[in-house]
Every structure is written in structure tokens, then in C-alpha cells.
Coordinates of C-alpha atoms and ligand atoms in Angstrom, one line a residue:
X1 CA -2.0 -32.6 -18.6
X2 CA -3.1 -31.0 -15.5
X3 CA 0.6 -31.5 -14.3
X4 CA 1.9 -30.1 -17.7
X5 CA -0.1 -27.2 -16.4
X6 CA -2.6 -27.0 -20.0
X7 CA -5.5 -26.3 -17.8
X8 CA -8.8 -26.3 -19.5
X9 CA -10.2 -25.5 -16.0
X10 CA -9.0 -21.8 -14.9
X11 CA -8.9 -21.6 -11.4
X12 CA -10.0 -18.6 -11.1
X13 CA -13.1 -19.2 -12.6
X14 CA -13.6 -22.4 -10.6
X15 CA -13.0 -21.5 -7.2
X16 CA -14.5 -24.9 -5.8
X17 CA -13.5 -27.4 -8.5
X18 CA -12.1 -30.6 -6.5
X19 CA -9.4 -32.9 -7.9
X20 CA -8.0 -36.0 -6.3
X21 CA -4.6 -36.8 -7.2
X22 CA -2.9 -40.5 -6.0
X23 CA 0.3 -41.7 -5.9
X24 CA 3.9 -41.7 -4.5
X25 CA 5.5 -38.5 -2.7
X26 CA 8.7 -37.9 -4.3
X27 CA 9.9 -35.1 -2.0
X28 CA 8.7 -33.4 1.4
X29 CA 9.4 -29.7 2.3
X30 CA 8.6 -28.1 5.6
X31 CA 8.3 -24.0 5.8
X32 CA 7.4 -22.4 9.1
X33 CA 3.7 -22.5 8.1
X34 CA 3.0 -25.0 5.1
X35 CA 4.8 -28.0 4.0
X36 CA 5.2 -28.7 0.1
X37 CA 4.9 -32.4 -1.2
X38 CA 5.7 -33.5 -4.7
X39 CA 3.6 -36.6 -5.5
X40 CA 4.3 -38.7 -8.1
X41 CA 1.9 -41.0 -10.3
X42 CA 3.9 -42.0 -13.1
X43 CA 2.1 -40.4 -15.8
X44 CA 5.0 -37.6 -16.4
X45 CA 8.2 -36.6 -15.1
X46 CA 7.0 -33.9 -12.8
X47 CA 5.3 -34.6 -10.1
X48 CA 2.3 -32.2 -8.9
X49 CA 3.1 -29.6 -5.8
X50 CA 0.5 -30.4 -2.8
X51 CA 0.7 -27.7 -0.3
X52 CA -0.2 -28.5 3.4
X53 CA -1.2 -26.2 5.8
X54 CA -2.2 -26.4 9.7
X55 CA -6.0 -26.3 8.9
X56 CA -5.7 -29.9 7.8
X57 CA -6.8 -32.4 10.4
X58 CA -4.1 -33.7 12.1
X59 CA -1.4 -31.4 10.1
X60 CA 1.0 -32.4 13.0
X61 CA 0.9 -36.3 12.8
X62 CA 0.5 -35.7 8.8
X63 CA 3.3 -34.5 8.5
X64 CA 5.5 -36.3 10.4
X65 CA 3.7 -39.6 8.8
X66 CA 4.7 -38.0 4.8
X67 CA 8.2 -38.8 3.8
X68 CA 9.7 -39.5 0.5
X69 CA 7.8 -43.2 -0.7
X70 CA 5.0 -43.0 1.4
X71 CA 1.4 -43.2 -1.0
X72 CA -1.2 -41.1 -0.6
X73 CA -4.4 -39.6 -2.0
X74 CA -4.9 -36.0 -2.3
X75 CA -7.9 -34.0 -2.4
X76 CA -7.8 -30.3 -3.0
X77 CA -8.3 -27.4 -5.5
X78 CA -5.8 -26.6 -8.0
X79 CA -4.5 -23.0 -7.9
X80 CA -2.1 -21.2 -10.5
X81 CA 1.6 -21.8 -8.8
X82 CA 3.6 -18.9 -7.4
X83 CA 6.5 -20.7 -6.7
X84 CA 9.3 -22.1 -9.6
X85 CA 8.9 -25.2 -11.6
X86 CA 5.4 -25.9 -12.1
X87 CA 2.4 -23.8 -13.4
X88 CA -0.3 -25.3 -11.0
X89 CA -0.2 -26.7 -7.5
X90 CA -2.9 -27.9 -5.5
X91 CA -4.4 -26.8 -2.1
X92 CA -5.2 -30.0 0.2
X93 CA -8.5 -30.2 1.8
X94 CA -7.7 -33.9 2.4
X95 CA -4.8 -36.5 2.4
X96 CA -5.6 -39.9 2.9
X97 CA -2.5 -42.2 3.8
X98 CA -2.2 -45.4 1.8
X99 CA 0.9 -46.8 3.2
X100 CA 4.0 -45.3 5.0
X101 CA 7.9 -45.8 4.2
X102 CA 10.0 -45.9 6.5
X103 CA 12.7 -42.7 6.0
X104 CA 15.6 -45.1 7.7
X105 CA 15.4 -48.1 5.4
X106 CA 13.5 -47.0 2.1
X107 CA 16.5 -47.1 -0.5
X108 CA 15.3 -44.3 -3.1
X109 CA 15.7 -41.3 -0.8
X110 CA 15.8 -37.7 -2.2
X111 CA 19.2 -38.0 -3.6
X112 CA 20.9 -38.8 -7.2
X113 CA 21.6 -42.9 -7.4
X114 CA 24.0 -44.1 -9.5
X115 CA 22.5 -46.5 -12.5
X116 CA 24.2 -49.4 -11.1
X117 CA 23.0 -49.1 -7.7
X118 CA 19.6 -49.1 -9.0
X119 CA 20.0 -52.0 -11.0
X120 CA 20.4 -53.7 -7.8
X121 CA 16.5 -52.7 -7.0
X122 CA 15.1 -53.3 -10.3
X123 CA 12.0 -53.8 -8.2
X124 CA 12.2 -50.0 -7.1
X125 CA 13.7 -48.3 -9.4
X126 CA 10.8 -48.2 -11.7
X127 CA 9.9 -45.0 -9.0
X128 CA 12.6 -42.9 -10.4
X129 CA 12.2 -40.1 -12.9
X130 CA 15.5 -42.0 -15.0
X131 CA 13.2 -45.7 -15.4
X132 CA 9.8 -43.2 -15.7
X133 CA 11.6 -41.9 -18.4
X134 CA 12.3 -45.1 -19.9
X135 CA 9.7 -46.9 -19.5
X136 CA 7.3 -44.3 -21.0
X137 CA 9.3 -43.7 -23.8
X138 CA 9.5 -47.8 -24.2
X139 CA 5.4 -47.9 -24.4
X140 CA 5.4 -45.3 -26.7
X141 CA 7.9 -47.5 -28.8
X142 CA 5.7 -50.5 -28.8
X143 CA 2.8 -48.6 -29.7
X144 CA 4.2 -47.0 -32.2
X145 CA 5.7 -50.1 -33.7
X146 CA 2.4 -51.4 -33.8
X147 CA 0.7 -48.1 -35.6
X148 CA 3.2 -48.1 -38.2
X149 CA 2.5 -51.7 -40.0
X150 CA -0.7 -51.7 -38.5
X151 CA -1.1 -48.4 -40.7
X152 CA 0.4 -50.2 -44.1
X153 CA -1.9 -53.1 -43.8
X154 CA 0.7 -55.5 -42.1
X155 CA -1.0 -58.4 -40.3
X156 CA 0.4 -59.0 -36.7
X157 CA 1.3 -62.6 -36.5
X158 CA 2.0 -64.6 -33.4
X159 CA 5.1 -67.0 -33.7
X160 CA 5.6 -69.9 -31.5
X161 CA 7.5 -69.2 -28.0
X162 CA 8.5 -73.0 -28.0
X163 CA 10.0 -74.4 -30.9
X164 CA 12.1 -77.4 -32.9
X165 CA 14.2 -75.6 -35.2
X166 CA 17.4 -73.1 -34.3
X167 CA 16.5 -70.6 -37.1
X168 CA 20.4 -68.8 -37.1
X169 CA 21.9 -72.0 -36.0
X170 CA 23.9 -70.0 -33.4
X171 CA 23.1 -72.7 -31.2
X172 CA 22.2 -70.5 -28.3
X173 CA 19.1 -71.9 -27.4
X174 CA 17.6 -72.3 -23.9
X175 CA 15.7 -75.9 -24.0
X176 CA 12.3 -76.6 -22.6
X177 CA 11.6 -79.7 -20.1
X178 CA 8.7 -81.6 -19.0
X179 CA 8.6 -82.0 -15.3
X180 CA 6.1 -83.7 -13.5
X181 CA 7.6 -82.8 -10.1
X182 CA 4.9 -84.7 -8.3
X183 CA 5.5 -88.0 -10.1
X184 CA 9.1 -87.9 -10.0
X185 CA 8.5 -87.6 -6.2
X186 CA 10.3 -83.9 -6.4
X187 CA 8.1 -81.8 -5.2
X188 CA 10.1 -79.2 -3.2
X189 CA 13.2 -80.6 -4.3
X190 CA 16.1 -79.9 -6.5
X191 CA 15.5 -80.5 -10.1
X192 CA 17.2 -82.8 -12.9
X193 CA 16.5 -81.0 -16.1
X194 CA 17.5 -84.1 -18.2
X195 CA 13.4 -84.2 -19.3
X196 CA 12.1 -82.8 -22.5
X197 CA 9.1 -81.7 -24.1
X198 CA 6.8 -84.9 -24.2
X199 CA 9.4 -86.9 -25.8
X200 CA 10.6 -84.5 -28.6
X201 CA 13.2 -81.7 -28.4
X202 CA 12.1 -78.3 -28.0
X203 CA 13.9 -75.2 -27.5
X204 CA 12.7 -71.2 -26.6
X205 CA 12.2 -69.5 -29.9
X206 CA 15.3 -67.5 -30.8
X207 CA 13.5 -65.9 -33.6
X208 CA 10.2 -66.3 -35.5
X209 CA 11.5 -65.4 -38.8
X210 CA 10.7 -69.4 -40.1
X211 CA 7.2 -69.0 -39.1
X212 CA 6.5 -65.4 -40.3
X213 CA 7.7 -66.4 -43.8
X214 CA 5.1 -69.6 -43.3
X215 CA 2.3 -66.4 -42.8
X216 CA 4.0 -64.4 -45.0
X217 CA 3.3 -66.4 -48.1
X218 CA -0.2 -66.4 -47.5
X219 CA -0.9 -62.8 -45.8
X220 CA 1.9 -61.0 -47.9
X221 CA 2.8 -58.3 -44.9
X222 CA 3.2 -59.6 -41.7
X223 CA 5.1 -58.9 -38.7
X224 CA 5.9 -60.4 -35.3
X225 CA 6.6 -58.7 -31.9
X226 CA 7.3 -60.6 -29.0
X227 CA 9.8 -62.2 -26.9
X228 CA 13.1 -64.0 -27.6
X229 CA 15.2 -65.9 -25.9
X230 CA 19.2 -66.8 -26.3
X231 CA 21.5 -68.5 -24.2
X232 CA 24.0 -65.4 -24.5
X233 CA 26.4 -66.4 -21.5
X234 CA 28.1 -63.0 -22.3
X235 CA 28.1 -60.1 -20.2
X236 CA 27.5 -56.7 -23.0
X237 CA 25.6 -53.7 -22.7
X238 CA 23.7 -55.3 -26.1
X239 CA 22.8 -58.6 -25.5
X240 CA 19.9 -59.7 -23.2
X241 CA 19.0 -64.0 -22.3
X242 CA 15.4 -62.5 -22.9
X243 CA 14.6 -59.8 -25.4
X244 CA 11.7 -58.8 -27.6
X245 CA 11.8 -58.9 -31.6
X246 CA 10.4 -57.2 -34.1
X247 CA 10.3 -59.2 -37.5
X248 CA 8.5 -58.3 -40.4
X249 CA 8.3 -60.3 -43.3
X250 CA 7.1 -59.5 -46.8
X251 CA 6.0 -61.1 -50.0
X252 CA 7.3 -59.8 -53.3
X253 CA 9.7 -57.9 -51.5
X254 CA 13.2 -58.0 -52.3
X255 CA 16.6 -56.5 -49.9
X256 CA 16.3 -52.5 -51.7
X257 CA 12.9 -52.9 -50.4
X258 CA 13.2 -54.6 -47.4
X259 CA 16.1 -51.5 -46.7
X260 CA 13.5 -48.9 -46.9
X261 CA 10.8 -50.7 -45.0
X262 CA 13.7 -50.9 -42.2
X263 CA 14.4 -47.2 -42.8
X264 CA 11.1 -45.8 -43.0
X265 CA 10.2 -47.6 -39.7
X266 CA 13.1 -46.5 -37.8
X267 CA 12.0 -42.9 -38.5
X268 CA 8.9 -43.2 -37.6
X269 CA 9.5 -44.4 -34.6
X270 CA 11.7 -41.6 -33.7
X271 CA 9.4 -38.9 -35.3
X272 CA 6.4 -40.3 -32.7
X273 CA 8.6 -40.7 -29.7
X274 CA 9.7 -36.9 -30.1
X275 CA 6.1 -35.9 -30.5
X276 CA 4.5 -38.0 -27.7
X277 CA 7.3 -38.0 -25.5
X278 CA 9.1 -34.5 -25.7
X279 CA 9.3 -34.1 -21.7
X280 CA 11.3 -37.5 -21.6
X281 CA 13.6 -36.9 -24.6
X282 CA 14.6 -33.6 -22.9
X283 CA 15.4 -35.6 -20.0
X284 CA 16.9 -38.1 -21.9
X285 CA 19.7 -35.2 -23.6
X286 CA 20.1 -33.8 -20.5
X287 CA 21.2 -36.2 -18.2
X288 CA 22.1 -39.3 -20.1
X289 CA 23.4 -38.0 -23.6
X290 CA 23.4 -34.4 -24.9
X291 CA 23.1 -35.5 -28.4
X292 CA 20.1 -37.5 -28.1
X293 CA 18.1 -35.0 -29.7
X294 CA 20.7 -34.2 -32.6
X295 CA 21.1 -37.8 -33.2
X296 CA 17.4 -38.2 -33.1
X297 CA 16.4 -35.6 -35.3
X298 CA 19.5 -36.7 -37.8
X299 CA 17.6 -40.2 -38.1
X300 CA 14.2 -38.3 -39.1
X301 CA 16.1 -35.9 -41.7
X302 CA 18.6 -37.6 -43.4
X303 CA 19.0 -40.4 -45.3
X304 CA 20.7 -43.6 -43.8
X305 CA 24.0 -44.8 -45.4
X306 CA 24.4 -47.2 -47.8
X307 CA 27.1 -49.6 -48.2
X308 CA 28.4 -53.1 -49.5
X309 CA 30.2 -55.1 -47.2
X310 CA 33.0 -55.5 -49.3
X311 CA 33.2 -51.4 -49.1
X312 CA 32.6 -51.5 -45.4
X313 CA 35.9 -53.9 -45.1
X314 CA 37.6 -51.9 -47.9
X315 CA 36.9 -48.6 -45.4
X316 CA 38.2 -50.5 -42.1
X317 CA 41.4 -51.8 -43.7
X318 CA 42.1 -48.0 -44.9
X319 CA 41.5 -46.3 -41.7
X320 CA 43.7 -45.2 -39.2
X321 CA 41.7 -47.0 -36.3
X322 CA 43.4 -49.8 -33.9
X323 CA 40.6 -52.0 -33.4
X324 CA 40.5 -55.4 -31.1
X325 CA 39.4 -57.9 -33.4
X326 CA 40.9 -58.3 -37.0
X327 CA 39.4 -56.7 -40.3
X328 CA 39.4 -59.3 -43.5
X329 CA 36.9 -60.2 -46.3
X330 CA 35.3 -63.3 -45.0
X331 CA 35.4 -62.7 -41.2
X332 CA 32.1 -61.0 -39.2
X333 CA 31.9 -57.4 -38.5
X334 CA 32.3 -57.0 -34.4
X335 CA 31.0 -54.4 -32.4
X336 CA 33.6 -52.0 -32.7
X337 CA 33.7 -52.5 -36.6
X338 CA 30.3 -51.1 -36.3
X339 CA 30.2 -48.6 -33.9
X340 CA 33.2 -46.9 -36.0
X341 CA 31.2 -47.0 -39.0
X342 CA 28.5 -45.6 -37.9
X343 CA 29.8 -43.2 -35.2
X344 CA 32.8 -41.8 -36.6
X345 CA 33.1 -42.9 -40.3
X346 CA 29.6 -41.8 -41.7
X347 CA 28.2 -40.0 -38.1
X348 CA 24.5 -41.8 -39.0
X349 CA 23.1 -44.9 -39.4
X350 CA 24.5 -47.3 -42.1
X351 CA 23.2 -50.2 -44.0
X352 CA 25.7 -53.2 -44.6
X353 CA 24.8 -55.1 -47.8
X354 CA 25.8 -58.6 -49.3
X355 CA 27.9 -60.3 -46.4
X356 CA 30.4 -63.7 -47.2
X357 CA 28.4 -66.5 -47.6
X358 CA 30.5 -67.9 -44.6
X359 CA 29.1 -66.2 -42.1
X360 CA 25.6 -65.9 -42.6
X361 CA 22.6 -67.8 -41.9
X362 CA 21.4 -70.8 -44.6
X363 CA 18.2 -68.9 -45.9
X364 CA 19.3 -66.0 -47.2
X365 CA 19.3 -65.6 -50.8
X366 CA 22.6 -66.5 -52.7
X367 CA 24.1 -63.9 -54.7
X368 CA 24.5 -65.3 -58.4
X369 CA 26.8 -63.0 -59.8
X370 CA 29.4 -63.3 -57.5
X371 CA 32.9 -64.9 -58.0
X372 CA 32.8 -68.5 -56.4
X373 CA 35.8 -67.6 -53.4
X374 CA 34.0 -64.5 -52.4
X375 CA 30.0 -65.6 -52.6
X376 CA 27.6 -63.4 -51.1
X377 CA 23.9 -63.4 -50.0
X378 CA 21.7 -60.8 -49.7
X379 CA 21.8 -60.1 -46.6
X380 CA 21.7 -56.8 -44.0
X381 CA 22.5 -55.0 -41.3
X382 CA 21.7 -51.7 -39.7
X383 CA 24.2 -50.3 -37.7
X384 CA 23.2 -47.7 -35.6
X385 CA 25.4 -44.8 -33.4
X386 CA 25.6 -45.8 -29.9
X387 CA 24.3 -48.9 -30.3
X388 CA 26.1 -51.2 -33.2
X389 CA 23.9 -54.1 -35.1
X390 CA 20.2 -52.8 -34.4
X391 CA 18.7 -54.8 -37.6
X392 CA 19.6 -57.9 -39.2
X393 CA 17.6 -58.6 -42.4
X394 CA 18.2 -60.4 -45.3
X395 CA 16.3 -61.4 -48.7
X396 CA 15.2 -65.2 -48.3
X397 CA 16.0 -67.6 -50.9
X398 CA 13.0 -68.7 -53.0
X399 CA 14.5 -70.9 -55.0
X400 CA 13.6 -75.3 -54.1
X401 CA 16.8 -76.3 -55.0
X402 CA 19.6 -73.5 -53.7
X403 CA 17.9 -73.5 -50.5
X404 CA 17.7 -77.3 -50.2
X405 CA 21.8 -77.3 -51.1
X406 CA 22.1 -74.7 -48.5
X407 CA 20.5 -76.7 -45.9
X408 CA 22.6 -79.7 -46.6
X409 CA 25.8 -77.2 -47.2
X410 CA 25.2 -76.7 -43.4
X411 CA 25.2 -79.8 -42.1
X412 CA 21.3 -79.1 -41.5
X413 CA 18.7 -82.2 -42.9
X414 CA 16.2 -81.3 -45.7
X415 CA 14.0 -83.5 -43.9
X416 CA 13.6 -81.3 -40.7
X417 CA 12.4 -78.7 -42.5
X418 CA 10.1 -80.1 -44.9
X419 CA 7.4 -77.6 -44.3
X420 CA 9.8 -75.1 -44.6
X421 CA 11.0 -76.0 -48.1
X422 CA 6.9 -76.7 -48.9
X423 CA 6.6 -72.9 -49.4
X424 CA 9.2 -72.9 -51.9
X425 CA 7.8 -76.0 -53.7
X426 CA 4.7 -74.7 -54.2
X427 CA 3.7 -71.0 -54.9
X428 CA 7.5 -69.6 -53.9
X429 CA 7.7 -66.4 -53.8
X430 CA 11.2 -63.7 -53.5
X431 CA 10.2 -62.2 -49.9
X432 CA 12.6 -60.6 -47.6
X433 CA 12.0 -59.5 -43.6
X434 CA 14.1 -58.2 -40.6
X435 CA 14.7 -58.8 -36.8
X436 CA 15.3 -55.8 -34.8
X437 CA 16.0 -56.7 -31.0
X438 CA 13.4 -54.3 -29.6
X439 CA 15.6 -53.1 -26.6
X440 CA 17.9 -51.9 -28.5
X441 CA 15.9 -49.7 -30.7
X442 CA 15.0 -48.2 -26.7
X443 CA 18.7 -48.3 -26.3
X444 CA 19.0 -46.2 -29.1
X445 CA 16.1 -43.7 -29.3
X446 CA 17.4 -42.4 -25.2
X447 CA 21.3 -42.9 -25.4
X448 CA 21.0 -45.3 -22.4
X449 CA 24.4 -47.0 -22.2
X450 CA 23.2 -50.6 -21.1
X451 CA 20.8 -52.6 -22.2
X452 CA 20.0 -53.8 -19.3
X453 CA 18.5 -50.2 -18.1
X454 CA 15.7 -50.2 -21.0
X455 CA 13.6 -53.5 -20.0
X456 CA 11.9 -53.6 -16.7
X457 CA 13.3 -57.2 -15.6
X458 CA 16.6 -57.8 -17.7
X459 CA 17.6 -61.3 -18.1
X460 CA 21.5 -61.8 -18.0
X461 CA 23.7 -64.6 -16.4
X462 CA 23.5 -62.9 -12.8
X463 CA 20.3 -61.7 -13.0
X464 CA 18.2 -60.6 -10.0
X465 CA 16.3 -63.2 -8.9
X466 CA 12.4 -61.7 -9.9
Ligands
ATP1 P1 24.7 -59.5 -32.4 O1 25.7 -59.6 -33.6 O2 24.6 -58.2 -31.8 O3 24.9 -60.6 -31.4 P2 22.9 -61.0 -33.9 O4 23.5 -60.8 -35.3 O5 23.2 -62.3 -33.2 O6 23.2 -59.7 -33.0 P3 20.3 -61.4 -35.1 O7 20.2 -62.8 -35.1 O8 20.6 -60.7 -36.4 O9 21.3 -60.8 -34.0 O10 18.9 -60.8 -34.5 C1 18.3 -59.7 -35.0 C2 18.3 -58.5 -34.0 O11 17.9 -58.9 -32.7 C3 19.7 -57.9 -33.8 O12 20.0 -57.0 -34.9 C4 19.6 -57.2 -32.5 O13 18.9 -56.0 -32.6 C5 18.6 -58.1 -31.7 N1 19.3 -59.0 -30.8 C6 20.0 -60.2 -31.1 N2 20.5 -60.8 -30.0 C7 20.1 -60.0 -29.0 C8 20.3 -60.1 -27.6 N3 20.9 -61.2 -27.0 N4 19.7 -59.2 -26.8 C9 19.0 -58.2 -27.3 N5 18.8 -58.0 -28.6 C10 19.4 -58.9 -29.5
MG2 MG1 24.4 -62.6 -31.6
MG3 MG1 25.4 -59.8 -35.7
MG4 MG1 22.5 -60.1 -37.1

């Protein structure tokens, strides 16, 4: 706040008030006289001016000791700023040196670096006012996911990170080994990953819808938030080997409801971002995407868009649009699909309802009134402007029998998932939930282009190393 410059203390009327302030200097300026730092901490986008002047001990070796990276401890009084940018600045009676930078090799030096360069020091590049930005704004997300079912009585359950069962059968699972590198005389050396887990297979959870519905028929509102994993060997701006997922999942809920649940928490995500986090939206519209703040404010004020899939197909076909990939009843929307429904065809975020059968995972409620060559279940997605698929939801199917066709329908054994089929044999409920990839809902709220840019150590086939 101080740096914000909402001073409670006036310095005038405090002429001795001491603050300290630590952290990184962003930039050094010599005048004749003085010399002007700006010193980062992290806490906001600007930094706080630090003047220097030649009564300072050692304002000679000081200086020449300061340059951009270097962290340091200032103590001094806070004065109302002549100079542009900032309201307050702050007179140093005492600097204390933490550790230096050298100006030759330290890689984040006054200047603009381009996005990509900076993924190359992911370690670093937290530093800047771009990844501040970002990863501010991503804390304030998580909070806020938390406050809003936190607020509607939703329990927060923790799902298993290490799992049997492939819950959208996508078969892009990473799996989990047991290695006693000791005993197998390894130590140090390379690795066979032929073991498994104690004798059974076990993968990385690529969701925790199975086991939020387990909770979920017991707690009624639940919701999951923690990380995912999926062997995406697929180089996008959307898709990440690790991520973090947000699933709710609700008893006597069915898709209408589990649509405005979805809707309701995307705005009020964007409505507490905007009012915790105005500094970094600005930044956000001014140097990533000017119409972060129009798209963000569209999300809070209007309502999202409602379609069928069988419209949304119906509305492709009819366009004008060359896309990549083909448009038919039956196949999966792709990205593009998506992004031209939401971004040019509607301008907002639209909700898909009631894909093909086909394509869709084996626990989502079956349509009954649908002709048999063009079955659907009840299942959604939100597509979002900039971003494509940021939800995938669906209304669960209840009903013993279906279900247990389903599972056999896809080659699946009843068997394996005994305990899943238990909460439909005995006090079934209709419930419905959704997964939204957490990254992307960053992705979304600051108009950052790649996913990659929103989580502080992205995990993709060439991945950094830490
Ligand atoms: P996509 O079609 O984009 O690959 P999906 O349909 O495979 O996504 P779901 O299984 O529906 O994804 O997962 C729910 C949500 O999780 C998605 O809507 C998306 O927001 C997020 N998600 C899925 N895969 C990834 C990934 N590899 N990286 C980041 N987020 C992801
Ligand atoms: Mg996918
Ligand atoms: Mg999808
Ligand atoms: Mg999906």
C-alpha cells in the first residue's frame, strides 16, 4: 500500500518515521548529486524510488556495488515524491547489501525480453513485472476458487495423485514405478522403468472426478483442486504434462444446474481478480491484450451462450469459415471449431450441450429421448475467447444398469470398478460436476497466449530441466 502511495502516515507530520524496505533493485539511476533505485519486493508492480545521496557511508563504493539484481535492505524515511510515476519515495539513511549481480552476466537487465527468451529462465523470470503480474493474479485465482465454494458450503476434497483407473480413457497416463535403486544395485545409475507400484498398476491421476463423485454422494457439494497429470506428447499453447484441476461435483444436481454453477464461478472469479488485482489487469490490457478488460468485464455482465451441439455443428457447416479439421455430427469439436464459436460467432463464452455418444466419456448420463444413430449424453463444454475448451462437465449416469452397459460398451470390465458402480447400487443419486484445467482459466482471465507462461514450472515434452 505504501508503494500504491495510500499513506496513512503523512510525512509531513512524521518527519522521523523509519521504514525498511527489502528486495531486488529493478533499475539504477545516477544524477550529478543523487542516484535513484527502484527496488522491487514482489508485492506490486511498482517498485518503490530509493534516493541515494553522498551523505551515505560509503556513497561511492555503494553505488558502484548497486546494479539492476543486486538485493538489498533499505532504511530511510518516506517523503511525498516530486518526481513522475510514484507518489512516495524514500530517503536512505541506510542500505545494507544482501548479495551483488554481476551487470556482465545477469540475464534480466533493464531492457524489454521477449516471452520466449524468458521461458528459457523460468528460474528468473519470476523477477519480471510480466510473471509478477501473472503470478499474483494466479494466487488471487486460487484463492478465490477456494472462497467461492468455500462460501456455498462446498466441502474441499482431496483426490488421490496416484491411481488405478483412466477416468476419460484417453489413455494418456504417466505410470508410477517402484524403484529400490539400492537393491537393484542402481544407485547412480541409469534406470529401467519396467517396475510398478508394489505389484499392481498405478498411474498419475488424470482427473479426480471418480473419486469426488465417491465424496460427493455422501457430502453432496464437493470440489477438488490440485494437480493433474497427462502424457500430452503435443506441443499447444493449451495443454500442459502437469496441470491443476478444479472439479466440483454435486448431488441432486443435474447439467442446467451444473451450467450455472460453472457460470456463476467463472464470474466470480473474474469479478475478484478485477477488484484485488486492478494494477495487474491494467498491465495485463496494456501490454499483452487490449481487450482483456472488455472481455473481462463481458464475462461479469452478460450472460454466457447456450447451445446444443447439434446447433453448434448446424452453425459450422453454415459458415463461411475454412477450417483444418472437418465439421460432421458425430466427430469432436477441435480447437479452432471452438475458438470460432466463441470468438467470432457469438463474441463470449458459449456452453456446448448433449455431445454424440461416440465421443464422450462412459459415465456421462445417456440421453433417452434421442434417436438411436444420433444418441447423446449430457454432457458439456465451456468454450471460452482466447482460450477454446476451458470446462468439461457432464451429468453422471445414476442409473445401475445403463452405466454398467456403458462400461462394458467400452471395452471397460464392470469388475474394475465395483466401487464405482456401489454408489449407484445403493442410494444413487442424479449428480453432475466439472473439470476446469486451472491454467487455463489464468490463460484466460490475462490474455496470455501460452499456457506455458501462466504456471511457474510448466511441464511439456522439452521442458526445462527444474
Ligand atoms: P482438450 O480437448 O483441450 O484436450 P480435454 O477435453 O481433453 O481438453 P477434459 O478431460 O475435459 O479435457 O479436462 C477438463 C479440463 O481440464 C479441460 O476443459 C481443460 O480446461 C483442462 N485440461 C485438460 N487437459 C489439459 C492439459 N493437458 N493442460 C492443461 N489443462 C488441461
Ligand atoms: Mg485432451
Ligand atoms: Mg476436449
Ligand atoms: Mg473435455
Amino acid at each position: 500500500d505504501l508503494l500504491r502511495g495510500d499513506l496513512t502516515i503523512d510525512p509531513d507530520q512524521n518527519p522521523d518515521h523509519l521504514c525498511t524496505v527489502r528486495g531486488w533493485v529493478r533499475t539504477k539511476r545516477e544524477g550529478k548529486e543523487i542516484a535513484f533505485l527502484e527496488v522491487n519486493d514482489g508485492s506490486s508492480l511498482q517498485g518503490l524510488q530509493i534516493v541515494l545521496s553522498p551523505t551515505l557511508d560509503d556513497y561511492e563504493a555503494l553505488i558502484k556495488q548497486i546494479n539492476t539484481g543486486v538485493s538489498i535492505a533499505a532504511t530511510g524515511k518516506l517523503v511525498a515524491s516530486t518526481g513522475k510515476g510514484q507518489k512516495v519515495e524514500m530517503q536512505a539513511r541506510e542500505i545494507t547489501v544482501f548479495g551483488t549481480a554481476d551487470p556482465e552476466t545477469y540475464p534480466l537487465q533493464k531492457k524489454r525480453h521477449s516471452i520466449e527468451f524468458l521461458r528459457t529462465i523460468a528460474h528468473l523470470r519470476p523477477r519480471t513485472n510480466m510473471f509478477g503480474a501473472v503470478f499474483r493474479v494466479r494466487n488471487a485465482c486460487a484463492f478465490a476458487v477456494h472462497q467461492f465454494f468455500q462460501e456455498r458450503g462446498f466441502l474441499w476434497v482431496h483426490t488421490p495423485i496416484i491411481t488405478a483407473s483412466d477416468c476419460e480413457g484417453a489413455g494418456e497416463m504417466f505410470g508410477v514405478t517402484t524403484l529400490d535403486l539400492q537393491k537393484l544395485g542402481l544407485a547412480g545409475k541409469p534406470v529401467d522403468y519396467s517396475q510398478d507400484f508394489f505389484g499392481k498398476p498405478a498411474f498419475l491421476t488424470v482427473s479426480g472426478q471418480l473419486e469426488a463423485e465417491i465424496m460427493a454422494t455422501a457430502f453432496s457439494n464437493v470440489y477438488t483442486f490440485g494437480p493433474t497429470f497427462r502424457a500430452e506428447n503435443s506441443n499447444t499453447s493449451r495443454h500442459l504434462a502437469e496441470f491443476w484441476m478444479i472439479e466440483p461435483e454435486v448431488a441432486f444436481c443435474d447439467l442446467e444446474g451444473d451450467a450455472d454453477l460453472a457460470e456463476d464461478f467463472l464470474k466470480y472469479i473474474f469479478n475478484y481478480v478485477l477488484k484485488t488485482c486492478p494494477e495487474d489487469m491494467e498491465f495485463f490490457q496494456e501490454r499483452v491484450n487490449d481487450q482483456v478488460m472488455v472481455n473481462a468485464r463481458k464475462i461479469i455482465d452478460e450472460q454466457f451462450e447456450r447451445i446444443s451441439y447439434t446447433e453448434a455443428i448446424a452453425i459450422l457447416e453454415k459458415c463461411d469459415k475454412k477450417f483444418e479439421f472437418p465439421v460432421s455430427w458425430g466427430l469432436d469439436l477441435q480447437s479452432e471449431h471452438e475458438r470460432f464459436l466463441a470468438e467470432e460467432y457469438f463474441r463470449k463464452p458459449v456452453i456446448v450441450m448433449d455431445y454424440p455418444l461416440g465421443i464422450k466419456a462412459f459415465y456421462m448420463r445417456v440421453n433417452d429421448d434421442t434417436a438411436s444413430d444420433r444418441q447423446t449424453v449430457r454432457a458439456m463444454d465451456i468454450l471460452a475467447p482466447g482460450v477454446g475448451e476451458i470446462i468439461g462437465g457432464s451429468q453422471r449416469e445414476e442409473r445401475l444398469d445403463l452405466l454398467e452397459a456403458r462400461i462394458r460398451s467400452v471395452g471397460l470390465n464392470p469388475e474394475d470398478y465395483w466401487w464405482y458402480l456401489d454408489l449407484r447400487r445403493y442410494g444413487t443419486v442424479p449428480h453432475a460436476g466439472f473439470g476446469l484445467g486451472f491454467e487455463r482459466l489464468v490463460q484466460f482471465i490475462t490474455g496470455m497466449g501460452n499456457i506455458r507462461d501462466v504456471i511457474p514450472f510448466p511441464r511439456f515434452p522439452q521442458s526445462a530441466e527444474f
